[in-house]
Short mmCIF file of C-alpha atoms and ligand atoms in Angstrom, two decimals:
data_model
loop_
_atom_site.label_atom_id
_atom_site.label_comp_id
_atom_site.label_asym_id
_atom_site.label_seq_id
_atom_site.Cartn_x
_atom_site.Cartn_y
_atom_site.Cartn_z
CA MET A 1 0.00 0.00 0.00
CA ALA A 2 1.52 3.24 -1.17
CA HIS A 3 0.75 6.69 0.27
CA SER A 4 -0.26 9.45 -2.15
CA SER A 5 1.30 12.23 -0.03
CA PHE A 6 2.80 12.87 3.38
CA ARG A 7 -0.52 14.42 4.40
CA ALA A 8 -2.33 11.24 3.31
CA PHE A 9 0.08 9.22 5.47
CA CYS A 10 -0.56 11.54 8.44
CA GLU A 11 -4.31 11.05 7.94
CA LYS A 12 -3.82 7.26 7.97
CA LEU A 13 -1.84 7.56 11.19
CA ASP A 14 -4.63 9.71 12.64
CA SER A 15 -7.39 7.22 11.83
CA ALA A 16 -5.24 4.41 13.27
CA GLY A 17 -4.98 6.33 16.56
CA GLU A 18 -1.25 6.89 15.96
CA LEU A 19 -1.22 10.68 15.74
CA THR A 20 -1.75 13.53 18.19
CA ARG A 21 -2.74 16.92 16.78
CA ILE A 22 -1.41 19.99 18.54
CA ALA A 23 -3.57 22.97 17.62
CA LYS A 24 -1.89 25.61 19.81
CA PRO A 25 1.09 27.50 18.38
CA VAL A 26 4.45 25.95 19.30
CA ALA A 27 7.84 27.47 18.42
CA THR A 28 10.13 25.77 15.88
CA GLU A 29 12.96 27.06 18.08
CA LEU A 30 13.56 24.39 20.82
CA GLU A 31 9.89 24.00 21.87
CA ILE A 32 8.93 21.42 19.21
CA THR A 33 12.10 19.48 20.10
CA GLU A 34 11.26 19.35 23.81
CA ILE A 35 7.69 18.10 23.20
CA SER A 36 8.86 15.61 20.54
CA ASP A 37 11.78 14.33 22.64
CA ARG A 38 9.39 13.46 25.49
CA GLU A 39 7.07 11.70 23.03
CA MET A 40 9.89 9.72 21.39
CA LYS A 41 11.15 8.57 24.79
CA SER A 42 7.71 7.45 25.98
CA PRO A 43 6.99 3.68 25.89
CA ALA A 44 7.26 2.10 22.40
CA GLY A 45 7.93 5.48 20.76
CA GLY A 46 4.69 7.28 21.65
CA LYS A 47 2.62 8.85 18.86
CA ALA A 48 3.31 10.89 15.76
CA LEU A 49 2.77 14.60 16.42
CA LEU A 50 1.17 17.05 14.02
CA PHE A 51 1.96 20.62 15.01
CA GLU A 52 -0.79 22.51 13.21
CA LYS A 53 0.61 25.96 14.02
CA PRO A 54 4.41 25.82 14.21
CA THR A 55 5.80 29.31 14.64
CA VAL A 56 8.97 30.74 13.09
CA ASP A 57 10.32 33.77 14.98
CA GLY A 58 6.86 34.20 16.52
CA LYS A 59 4.92 34.01 13.25
CA VAL A 60 2.63 31.04 12.50
CA SER A 61 3.88 29.13 9.43
CA ASP A 62 1.58 28.44 6.47
CA PHE A 63 2.58 24.77 6.74
CA PRO A 64 1.90 22.28 9.53
CA LEU A 65 4.81 20.16 10.76
CA ALA A 66 4.64 16.40 11.39
CA ILE A 67 7.26 14.59 13.45
CA ASN A 68 7.85 11.08 14.88
CA THR A 69 5.76 9.67 12.01
CA MET A 70 8.03 6.57 11.78
CA GLY A 71 8.97 6.49 15.46
CA SER A 72 7.44 3.16 16.51
CA ARG A 73 7.41 -0.40 15.13
CA ARG A 74 3.82 0.01 14.01
CA ARG A 75 4.27 3.42 12.36
CA MET A 76 7.49 2.30 10.66
CA ALA A 77 5.58 -0.66 9.18
CA MET A 78 2.68 1.63 8.20
CA ALA A 79 5.14 3.95 6.42
CA LEU A 80 5.98 0.99 4.17
CA GLY A 81 2.29 0.11 3.82
CA LEU A 82 2.73 -3.02 5.96
CA GLU A 83 1.38 -4.49 9.19
CA ASN A 84 4.86 -5.63 10.15
CA VAL A 85 8.30 -4.88 8.67
CA ASP A 86 9.06 -8.62 8.72
CA GLU A 87 6.69 -8.99 5.74
CA LEU A 88 9.15 -7.03 3.62
CA ALA A 89 12.05 -8.99 5.09
CA ALA A 90 10.30 -12.24 4.05
CA GLN A 91 9.88 -10.88 0.52
CA MET A 92 13.55 -9.90 0.37
CA GLN A 93 14.48 -13.41 1.44
CA PHE A 94 12.13 -14.97 -1.11
CA LEU A 95 13.50 -12.72 -3.87
CA LEU A 96 17.11 -13.59 -3.02
CA LYS A 97 16.34 -17.30 -3.14
CA ALA A 98 13.97 -17.11 -6.12
CA LYS A 99 14.97 -18.49 -9.47
CA PRO A 100 13.71 -16.63 -12.55
CA PRO A 101 10.22 -18.01 -13.28
CA ARG A 102 10.25 -20.48 -16.18
CA THR A 103 6.53 -21.12 -16.32
CA LEU A 104 3.41 -19.06 -15.76
CA ARG A 105 2.75 -21.07 -12.63
CA GLU A 106 6.16 -20.14 -11.19
CA ALA A 107 5.51 -16.50 -12.03
CA ILE A 108 2.17 -16.67 -10.20
CA THR A 109 3.88 -18.25 -7.17
CA LEU A 110 6.25 -15.28 -7.05
CA LEU A 111 3.36 -12.82 -7.23
CA ARG A 112 1.43 -14.71 -4.54
CA ASN A 113 4.40 -14.30 -2.25
CA GLY A 114 4.25 -10.58 -2.74
CA ILE A 115 7.22 -10.41 -5.08
CA ASP A 116 6.38 -7.58 -7.39
CA VAL A 117 9.49 -6.54 -9.26
CA ILE A 118 7.51 -4.94 -12.07
CA HIS A 119 6.54 -2.05 -9.83
CA ALA A 120 10.12 -1.45 -8.82
CA ARG A 121 10.47 0.52 -12.06
CA PRO A 122 9.51 4.20 -11.78
CA ARG A 123 7.08 5.87 -14.16
CA HIS A 124 7.48 9.32 -15.67
CA VAL A 125 4.63 11.82 -15.57
CA ARG A 126 4.13 15.26 -17.13
CA SER A 127 2.46 17.13 -14.31
CA ALA A 128 2.71 16.63 -10.58
CA ALA A 129 1.31 17.81 -7.27
CA CYS A 130 4.82 18.63 -6.03
CA GLN A 131 5.01 21.43 -8.63
CA GLU A 132 1.59 23.01 -7.95
CA VAL A 133 3.35 26.05 -6.55
CA VAL A 134 6.75 27.19 -7.88
CA HIS A 135 8.95 29.82 -6.21
CA LYS A 136 12.15 31.28 -7.64
CA PRO A 137 14.88 33.27 -5.90
CA GLY A 138 14.18 37.00 -5.75
CA GLY A 139 10.48 36.56 -4.90
CA ALA A 140 8.87 36.98 -1.51
CA PHE A 141 9.05 33.27 -0.62
CA SER A 142 12.13 31.55 0.80
CA LEU A 143 13.22 28.78 3.18
CA HIS A 144 12.26 31.15 6.02
CA ASP A 145 8.62 30.37 5.13
CA LEU A 146 9.07 26.70 6.05
CA PRO A 147 8.79 25.63 9.71
CA ILE A 148 12.43 24.47 9.81
CA LEU A 149 13.58 23.51 13.31
CA LYS A 150 16.29 24.92 15.47
CA CYS A 151 16.51 21.68 17.42
CA TRP A 152 18.93 22.22 20.32
CA PRO A 153 20.19 25.36 22.11
CA ASP A 154 23.77 25.24 20.79
CA ASP A 155 22.86 24.28 17.21
CA GLY A 156 24.52 26.53 14.64
CA GLY A 157 21.13 27.48 13.20
CA ARG A 158 18.02 25.87 11.72
CA PHE A 159 18.39 22.43 10.14
CA VAL A 160 16.25 20.54 7.64
CA THR A 161 16.24 17.20 9.47
CA LEU A 162 14.34 14.79 7.20
CA PRO A 163 15.53 15.64 3.66
CA THR A 164 15.99 13.07 0.91
CA VAL A 165 18.80 14.26 -1.32
CA PHE A 166 18.75 13.26 -5.01
CA THR A 167 22.06 13.30 -6.91
CA LYS A 168 23.44 11.66 -10.05
CA ASP A 169 26.76 9.99 -10.76
CA PRO A 170 28.17 12.24 -13.52
CA ASP A 171 29.92 9.27 -15.17
CA THR A 172 27.02 6.83 -15.36
CA GLY A 173 23.91 8.93 -14.70
CA ASP A 174 23.03 6.52 -11.84
CA ARG A 175 20.77 8.08 -9.25
CA ASN A 176 21.32 8.13 -5.50
CA VAL A 177 18.91 9.18 -2.78
CA GLY A 178 20.38 9.70 0.68
CA MET A 179 19.31 11.49 3.84
CA TYR A 180 21.81 14.22 4.70
CA ARG A 181 20.79 17.09 7.00
CA MET A 182 20.94 20.68 5.76
CA GLN A 183 21.79 23.78 7.79
CA VAL A 184 19.94 26.90 6.62
CA TYR A 185 22.44 29.70 5.89
CA ASP A 186 19.92 32.10 4.33
CA GLY A 187 16.60 31.95 2.46
CA TRP A 188 18.16 30.29 -0.60
CA THR A 189 21.37 28.68 0.68
CA THR A 190 22.03 25.67 2.93
CA GLY A 191 24.81 23.33 3.94
CA MET A 192 24.93 19.81 2.55
CA HIS A 193 26.07 17.39 5.24
CA TRP A 194 26.93 14.34 3.16
CA GLN A 195 29.71 12.61 5.04
CA VAL A 196 32.82 11.39 3.26
CA HIS A 197 31.71 7.73 3.20
CA LYS A 198 28.31 8.41 1.65
CA VAL A 199 27.35 8.00 -1.99
CA ALA A 200 26.49 11.67 -2.66
CA ALA A 201 29.99 12.61 -1.40
CA ARG A 202 31.44 10.22 -3.99
CA HIS A 203 29.27 11.82 -6.68
CA GLY A 204 30.39 15.28 -5.49
CA LYS A 205 34.04 14.27 -5.77
CA ARG A 206 33.53 13.24 -9.40
CA TYR A 207 31.85 16.58 -10.26
CA TYR A 208 34.80 18.31 -8.58
CA GLU A 209 37.30 16.30 -10.63
CA ARG A 210 35.36 17.09 -13.80
CA GLY A 211 35.08 20.77 -12.81
CA GLU A 212 31.31 20.70 -13.27
CA SER A 213 28.51 22.19 -11.21
CA MET A 214 26.50 19.44 -9.46
CA PRO A 215 22.71 19.47 -9.80
CA VAL A 216 20.89 18.43 -6.61
CA ALA A 217 17.21 18.10 -5.69
CA VAL A 218 16.01 17.69 -2.13
CA VAL A 219 12.64 16.13 -1.50
CA LEU A 220 10.64 16.69 1.67
CA GLY A 221 7.61 14.54 2.40
CA GLY A 222 5.74 12.49 -0.19
CA ASP A 223 5.45 8.75 0.40
CA PRO A 224 7.40 7.87 3.58
CA ALA A 225 8.52 4.63 1.87
CA LEU A 226 10.96 6.83 -0.04
CA THR A 227 12.06 8.69 3.05
CA PHE A 228 12.91 5.35 4.63
CA ALA A 229 14.70 4.18 1.45
CA ALA A 230 16.95 7.27 1.64
CA THR A 231 18.15 6.20 5.10
CA ALA A 232 18.51 2.48 4.31
CA PRO A 233 22.08 1.17 3.80
CA LEU A 234 21.64 0.13 0.17
CA PRO A 235 24.79 -0.76 -1.75
CA ASP A 236 26.21 2.08 -3.86
CA GLY A 237 24.58 1.73 -7.29
CA LEU A 238 21.30 0.23 -6.05
CA ASP A 239 18.66 2.84 -6.81
CA GLU A 240 16.59 3.84 -3.75
CA ILE A 241 13.65 4.54 -6.10
CA LEU A 242 13.68 0.91 -7.31
CA PHE A 243 13.82 -0.29 -3.71
CA ALA A 244 10.93 1.99 -2.66
CA GLY A 245 8.85 0.86 -5.66
CA PHE A 246 9.49 -2.78 -4.75
CA ALA A 247 8.70 -2.20 -1.06
CA ARG A 248 5.45 -0.30 -1.61
CA LYS A 249 4.43 -2.39 -4.65
CA LYS A 250 3.69 0.66 -6.75
CA SER A 251 5.91 2.40 -9.25
CA VAL A 252 7.23 5.71 -7.99
CA GLU A 253 5.99 8.48 -10.29
CA LEU A 254 8.76 10.87 -11.26
CA ILE A 255 8.81 14.30 -12.88
CA LYS A 256 11.79 16.35 -14.03
CA GLY A 257 12.71 19.29 -11.79
CA VAL A 258 11.68 22.78 -12.89
CA THR A 259 15.25 24.15 -12.85
CA VAL A 260 17.48 21.03 -12.57
CA ASP A 261 17.86 17.90 -14.69
CA ILE A 262 16.93 15.59 -11.83
CA ASP A 263 13.76 13.51 -11.58
CA VAL A 264 11.80 13.96 -8.36
CA PRO A 265 8.80 12.06 -6.97
CA ALA A 266 5.54 13.57 -8.18
CA THR A 267 3.89 13.15 -4.76
CA ALA A 268 6.55 15.05 -2.80
CA ASP A 269 5.34 17.80 -0.50
CA PHE A 270 8.29 20.13 -1.14
CA VAL A 271 11.19 20.02 -3.59
CA LEU A 272 14.27 22.20 -3.13
CA GLU A 273 16.16 22.40 -6.41
CA GLY A 274 19.65 23.75 -6.91
CA TYR A 275 23.32 23.02 -7.30
CA VAL A 276 26.55 22.47 -5.41
CA THR A 277 29.62 24.27 -6.76
CA PRO A 278 32.67 21.98 -6.80
CA GLY A 279 35.22 22.98 -4.20
CA GLU A 280 33.00 25.44 -2.31
CA LEU A 281 32.95 24.60 1.41
CA ARG A 282 31.49 26.39 4.41
CA PRO A 283 31.51 25.74 8.16
CA GLU A 284 28.55 23.53 9.14
CA GLY A 285 27.29 22.91 12.69
CA PRO A 286 27.39 22.57 15.59
CA PHE A 287 24.40 20.21 15.61
CA GLY A 288 22.90 18.14 18.43
CA ASP A 289 23.39 14.78 16.76
CA HIS A 290 22.35 11.08 16.75
CA THR A 291 25.24 10.38 19.11
CA GLY A 292 23.59 12.42 21.87
CA PHE A 293 26.43 14.96 21.62
CA TYR A 294 26.89 18.06 19.52
CA THR A 295 29.01 17.47 16.45
CA ASN A 296 31.63 20.17 16.05
CA ILE A 297 31.76 22.70 13.27
CA ASP A 298 33.31 21.23 10.11
CA ASP A 299 33.53 22.25 6.46
CA TYR A 300 30.84 20.90 4.14
CA PRO A 301 29.58 21.68 0.62
CA VAL A 302 27.08 24.49 0.04
CA PHE A 303 23.70 24.04 -1.66
CA HIS A 304 22.44 27.01 -3.71
CA LEU A 305 18.70 26.80 -4.36
CA THR A 306 17.31 27.69 -7.77
CA ALA A 307 13.65 26.83 -7.02
CA ILE A 308 11.36 25.75 -4.21
CA THR A 309 8.26 23.88 -5.42
CA HIS A 310 5.47 22.48 -3.26
CA ARG A 311 1.97 21.06 -3.08
CA ARG A 312 -0.75 23.47 -2.05
CA ASP A 313 -1.58 21.36 1.01
CA ALA A 314 2.02 20.50 1.90
CA VAL A 315 2.95 19.16 5.35
CA TYR A 316 6.54 19.77 6.46
CA PRO A 317 8.24 16.54 7.66
CA ALA A 318 10.73 16.69 10.51
CA THR A 319 12.57 14.58 13.01
CA ILE A 320 14.96 15.33 15.82
CA VAL A 321 18.06 13.42 16.84
CA GLY A 322 19.78 13.47 20.23
CA ILE A 323 20.26 11.14 23.18
CA PRO A 324 18.68 7.79 22.19
CA PRO A 325 16.10 6.40 21.83
CA MET A 326 14.74 8.71 19.15
CA GLU A 327 12.62 8.22 16.03
CA ASP A 328 15.67 7.16 14.00
CA PHE A 329 16.10 4.05 16.18
CA TYR A 330 12.93 2.58 14.61
CA MET A 331 14.13 3.47 11.11
CA GLY A 332 17.50 1.80 11.78
CA GLU A 333 15.80 -1.23 13.31
CA ALA A 334 13.62 -1.62 10.21
CA SER A 335 16.75 -1.49 8.02
CA VAL A 336 18.32 -4.31 10.02
CA ARG A 337 15.14 -6.45 9.71
CA VAL A 338 14.77 -5.82 5.97
CA PHE A 339 18.44 -6.43 5.14
CA LEU A 340 18.98 -9.40 7.47
CA PRO A 341 18.21 -11.80 4.56
CA VAL A 342 21.03 -10.17 2.58
CA PHE A 343 23.47 -10.68 5.48
CA LYS A 344 22.25 -14.26 5.87
CA MET A 345 22.87 -14.90 2.18
CA ASN A 346 26.49 -13.80 2.61
CA PHE A 347 26.88 -15.51 5.98
CA PRO A 348 24.59 -18.54 6.17
CA GLU A 349 25.56 -19.10 9.83
CA ILE A 350 23.92 -15.81 10.89
CA VAL A 351 20.67 -16.36 12.77
CA ASP A 352 19.77 -12.86 13.93
CA MET A 353 21.22 -9.41 14.38
CA ALA A 354 20.43 -6.35 16.49
CA LEU A 355 21.71 -2.79 16.81
CA PRO A 356 20.52 -1.78 20.29
CA ALA A 357 19.39 1.84 20.77
CA GLU A 358 22.23 2.56 23.23
CA GLY A 359 24.74 1.94 20.44
CA VAL A 360 23.24 4.63 18.16
CA PHE A 361 23.33 2.42 15.02
CA HIS A 362 27.02 1.66 14.57
CA ASN A 363 28.53 1.59 18.01
CA LEU A 364 27.20 -1.80 19.06
CA VAL A 365 26.17 -4.77 16.93
CA PHE A 366 24.91 -8.08 18.35
CA VAL A 367 24.90 -11.07 16.02
CA SER A 368 23.97 -14.69 16.73
CA ILE A 369 25.45 -17.54 14.69
CA ARG A 370 25.12 -21.27 14.31
CA LYS A 371 28.74 -22.10 15.08
CA GLN A 372 30.28 -25.06 13.31
CA TYR A 373 34.03 -24.53 13.24
CA ALA A 374 36.94 -22.83 14.96
CA LEU A 375 37.14 -19.01 14.87
CA GLN A 376 33.85 -18.73 12.95
CA ALA A 377 32.83 -15.74 15.09
CA TYR A 378 35.88 -13.86 13.73
CA LYS A 379 35.02 -14.75 10.15
CA VAL A 380 31.56 -13.19 10.69
CA MET A 381 32.97 -10.03 12.37
CA HIS A 382 35.53 -9.45 9.63
CA GLY A 383 32.91 -10.09 6.97
CA LEU A 384 30.52 -7.57 8.51
CA TRP A 385 33.28 -4.96 8.88
CA GLY A 386 33.79 -5.24 5.13
CA ILE A 387 30.16 -4.72 4.06
CA GLY A 388 28.88 -1.20 3.34
CA GLN A 389 28.03 0.87 6.40
CA MET A 390 28.73 -2.09 8.72
CA MET A 391 32.33 -0.83 8.36
CA PHE A 392 31.43 1.64 11.13
CA ALA A 393 30.49 -1.06 13.70
CA LYS A 394 32.60 -0.12 16.73
CA TYR A 395 31.87 -3.17 18.89
CA ILE A 396 30.60 -6.45 17.46
CA VAL A 397 29.49 -9.14 19.90
CA VAL A 398 28.98 -12.62 18.45
CA VAL A 399 26.86 -15.11 20.42
CA ASP A 400 25.47 -18.61 19.84
CA ASP A 401 22.16 -19.17 18.07
CA ASP A 402 20.24 -19.94 21.30
CA CYS A 403 20.82 -16.38 22.57
CA ASP A 404 18.17 -13.80 21.70
CA VAL A 405 20.10 -10.80 20.39
CA GLN A 406 16.98 -8.62 20.64
CA ASN A 407 17.34 -8.97 24.41
CA THR A 408 20.36 -6.91 25.48
CA SER A 409 20.39 -8.46 28.95
CA GLU A 410 20.75 -11.97 27.47
CA VAL A 411 23.64 -10.81 25.29
CA LEU A 412 25.44 -9.17 28.22
CA PHE A 413 25.00 -12.39 30.22
CA ARG A 414 26.66 -14.39 27.42
CA LEU A 415 29.37 -11.77 26.96
CA CYS A 416 30.32 -11.83 30.62
CA ALA A 417 30.01 -15.59 31.10
CA ASN A 418 31.52 -16.91 27.87
CA THR A 419 34.59 -14.77 27.29
CA ASP A 420 38.17 -14.86 28.43
CA PRO A 421 38.94 -11.19 27.73
CA GLN A 422 42.36 -11.60 26.19
CA ARG A 423 41.59 -14.74 24.23
CA ASP A 424 38.14 -13.76 22.96
CA THR A 425 38.64 -10.22 21.65
CA THR A 426 40.18 -8.72 18.57
CA PHE A 427 41.02 -5.17 17.50
CA ILE A 428 41.06 -3.97 13.91
CA LYS A 429 41.56 -0.69 12.06
CA ASN A 430 38.65 0.49 9.94
CA PRO A 431 36.92 3.68 8.85
CA SER A 432 34.82 5.18 11.67
CA ASP A 433 31.53 7.01 11.42
CA SER A 434 32.14 10.74 10.80
CA LEU A 435 29.90 11.50 13.80
CA ASP A 436 31.94 9.41 16.25
CA HIS A 437 33.78 11.90 18.48
CA ALA A 438 35.79 9.27 20.39
CA PRO A 439 38.57 8.41 17.88
CA THR A 440 41.66 10.64 18.01
CA LEU A 441 41.35 11.33 14.29
CA ALA A 442 37.99 11.84 12.59
CA THR A 443 36.64 9.04 10.33
CA MET A 444 39.21 6.40 11.35
CA GLY A 445 39.78 4.34 14.44
CA SER A 446 39.94 0.96 16.09
CA HIS A 447 37.05 -1.46 16.27
CA MET A 448 36.62 -4.35 18.66
CA GLY A 449 35.10 -7.80 18.29
CA PHE A 450 33.97 -10.10 21.12
CA ASP A 451 33.61 -13.82 20.55
CA ALA A 452 30.98 -14.75 23.15
CA THR A 453 30.15 -18.09 21.51
CA HIS A 454 30.93 -21.45 23.16
CA LYS A 455 34.55 -22.51 22.63
CA LEU A 456 35.49 -25.71 20.80
CA PRO A 457 38.27 -28.20 21.48
CA SER A 458 39.62 -27.24 18.05
CA GLU A 459 40.01 -23.73 19.42
CA GLY A 460 42.22 -25.10 22.18
CA TYR A 461 39.50 -25.25 24.82
CA LEU A 462 39.90 -28.69 26.40
CA ARG A 463 38.00 -28.26 29.68
CA GLY A 464 34.66 -29.38 28.20
CA TRP A 465 32.28 -26.44 27.58
CA PRO A 466 29.43 -26.61 30.13
CA GLN A 467 25.73 -26.91 29.39
CA LEU A 468 23.42 -23.96 29.91
CA VAL A 469 20.89 -24.56 32.71
CA LYS A 470 17.52 -25.04 30.98
CA MET A 471 14.16 -26.71 31.66
CA PRO A 472 12.85 -29.09 28.94
CA PRO A 473 9.87 -27.77 26.90
CA HIS A 474 7.40 -30.39 28.20
CA VAL A 475 7.91 -29.22 31.79
CA LYS A 476 7.50 -25.58 30.73
CA LYS A 477 4.27 -26.47 28.93
CA TRP A 478 3.03 -28.36 31.98
CA ALA A 479 3.82 -25.37 34.22
CA ASP A 480 1.98 -22.97 31.89
CA GLU A 481 -1.11 -25.17 32.04
CA PHE A 482 -0.78 -25.80 35.77
CA LEU A 483 -0.46 -22.12 36.62
CA SER A 484 -3.38 -21.09 34.41
CA SER A 485 -5.55 -23.82 36.04
CA LEU A 486 -5.01 -22.32 39.50
CA PRO A 487 -7.95 -20.28 40.78
C1 FMN B 501 17.39 11.26 10.57
C2 FMN B 501 18.66 10.90 9.84
C3 FMN B 501 19.60 11.89 9.56
C4 FMN B 501 20.77 11.59 8.89
N1 FMN B 501 21.67 12.59 8.63
C5 FMN B 501 22.79 12.31 7.93
C6 FMN B 501 23.70 13.35 7.60
O1 FMN B 501 23.51 14.51 7.95
N2 FMN B 501 24.81 13.02 6.88
C7 FMN B 501 25.07 11.73 6.46
O2 FMN B 501 26.07 11.51 5.77
N3 FMN B 501 24.23 10.72 6.79
C8 FMN B 501 23.09 10.98 7.51
N4 FMN B 501 22.22 9.97 7.82
C9 FMN B 501 22.55 8.58 7.44
C10 FMN B 501 22.34 8.33 5.96
O3 FMN B 501 21.08 8.75 5.56
C11 FMN B 501 22.51 6.84 5.66
O4 FMN B 501 23.84 6.49 5.95
C12 FMN B 501 22.16 6.47 4.23
O5 FMN B 501 22.21 5.07 4.09
C13 FMN B 501 23.10 7.09 3.24
O6 FMN B 501 22.72 6.75 1.93
P1 FMN B 501 23.79 6.55 0.77
O7 FMN B 501 24.47 5.23 1.04
O8 FMN B 501 22.95 6.50 -0.47
O9 FMN B 501 24.73 7.69 0.81
C14 FMN B 501 21.03 10.26 8.49
C15 FMN B 501 20.09 9.27 8.77
C16 FMN B 501 18.91 9.57 9.44
C17 FMN B 501 17.93 8.49 9.72
MN1 MN B 502 22.45 4.93 -1.83
#
C-alpha cells in the first residue's frame, strides 16, 4: 500500500490512533524538540505529532509540521504500507532465493508471495502535485517560510532534518537518494552534510574532478517509503527509487525538476532544487546529533537553491536526533530487519542481528550464529566490517544461536560468562563514522570484536564447555497449564 502524499500518510496515522494533533502555536525554536523528545522517549515510541501551528520567529507558518511519524514499530511498518516490517524482510528473502520463473505457474507463485518486481520501475509523468506552486529566488518566498527547526540550544542554526537528497553519478547517470541534513544559511542557501563515506559525497568528488557544477534536488515529504529508502544502507549503485517501488508495490511516479535535470517524486510535499559548486565549502554545525552529543563545526559543501516547489496542502516533515532512543532508532531497526536476509545470504551461519538503541546504530552490533568450526565468530565479524556501512560497527558481539540478540540483557549475560577477555577479543583498524567523536582522528579508528560463543576443542578449549541450565519444553508447557488452572 503506497501513500499518495505525506498528508495522506498523516491522515492514515490519525485514523489508526497513531497521531496527536497539537492545535496551539508551538515554536520551531527548541519548543517542538522538547515536546517531541518526550514523546519519542515514551513507551514504544509514543505517537506521531502534528503541530498545526508551528511558529517561526513568533509568526505562525503556512505549513503544519509532522514529526515522529516513523517512530514506533507500528508506524514504521505503516510507512511501508505493511502491518509488520518482517513482511518485507520475508519478501527480500524470497526474492534472493527465487529463481527466474520459467513457467506461468512459477511467475504466479512469485506474485502470490508478494514479489512484485515490475513495480520497482519508476514511471514518468508530465504534471505533478509537487510542482503546484513554484517559487524562484528573488520573490517573496524563501526557506524562512518553512517551519524548519532549530533543534537544540547550541545548534549553529536551523536544520532541515528529514531531507531526501537526489544526486546523479556524472559518469554513469546513476541516481542516488540519501538522507543528509541541511543547515539553513539564508533563504536560498544551505549546507549539505553528506559525510565522506556516503554516496552523494562520492558523486560530489567526481563533479569536482570534472570541474562541473552538481545538480541536486532535495525532496521533503511524499510517500514515507521513499524517506525510509533514503536512510537504508543500500549498496552504492542500487537505486533507492527501485527499492521503494518494490517495497510499496507501486511504481514511484517521477517528474523532471523545474530548474534542474533531476527527476523527483511527483507526490513530494516540497522540492528544493539547486546546485553544489565543486570545491566550495562552508563551516557547518554545531548540531545536536544522533550520538547524543553536539558534532563540532566542520567544512561541508554548500547548496544554492534555484527553485522551491510544493503542493498546495504540503505538510513539512521533521525529526529530531539526540540522546537515544529517538525516532531514527525505529528506522534503523527496520533497516536491520529488511536487510537481514542479505546478510544471511552472505553468511549462512547468521541467525539474527540487532543494533541496540544505546549503540546509536554503529557503536554496538549483536549477532547470533550457528557455530560449526573454529574461529567462525571472527570470520563473521571481519565479513561484517567489510560490508557497506557495517564498516562503522565499533563493537561487534557474536553469540550462539540460542541467545536472543533482541534482548540486550541476554547478550550481556553471554558476553560476561563466555569470554576470556584476552583470548576472545580482537582489534582492527577500519573507517569510523564521521559523527563518532571518540577516535583521536575523525573518520578512522579501532574497532573491537567479542567472541561470546561457546569454545570448541579445536580452538584449544579442552575443559569441556558446560551446558546452559535449561528446563525441557514439556515441563515448561506443563507449568503454563498448571499455573493457568489455578484459581
Ligand atoms: C534522521 C537521519 C539523519 C541523517 N543525517 C545524515 C547526515 O547529515 N549526513 C550523512 O552523511 N548521513 C546521515 N544519515 C545517514 C544516511 O542517511 C545513511 O547512511 C544512508 O544510508 C546514506 O545513503 P547513501 O548510502 O545512499 O549515501 C542520516 C540518517 C537519518 C535516519
Ligand atoms: Mn544509496
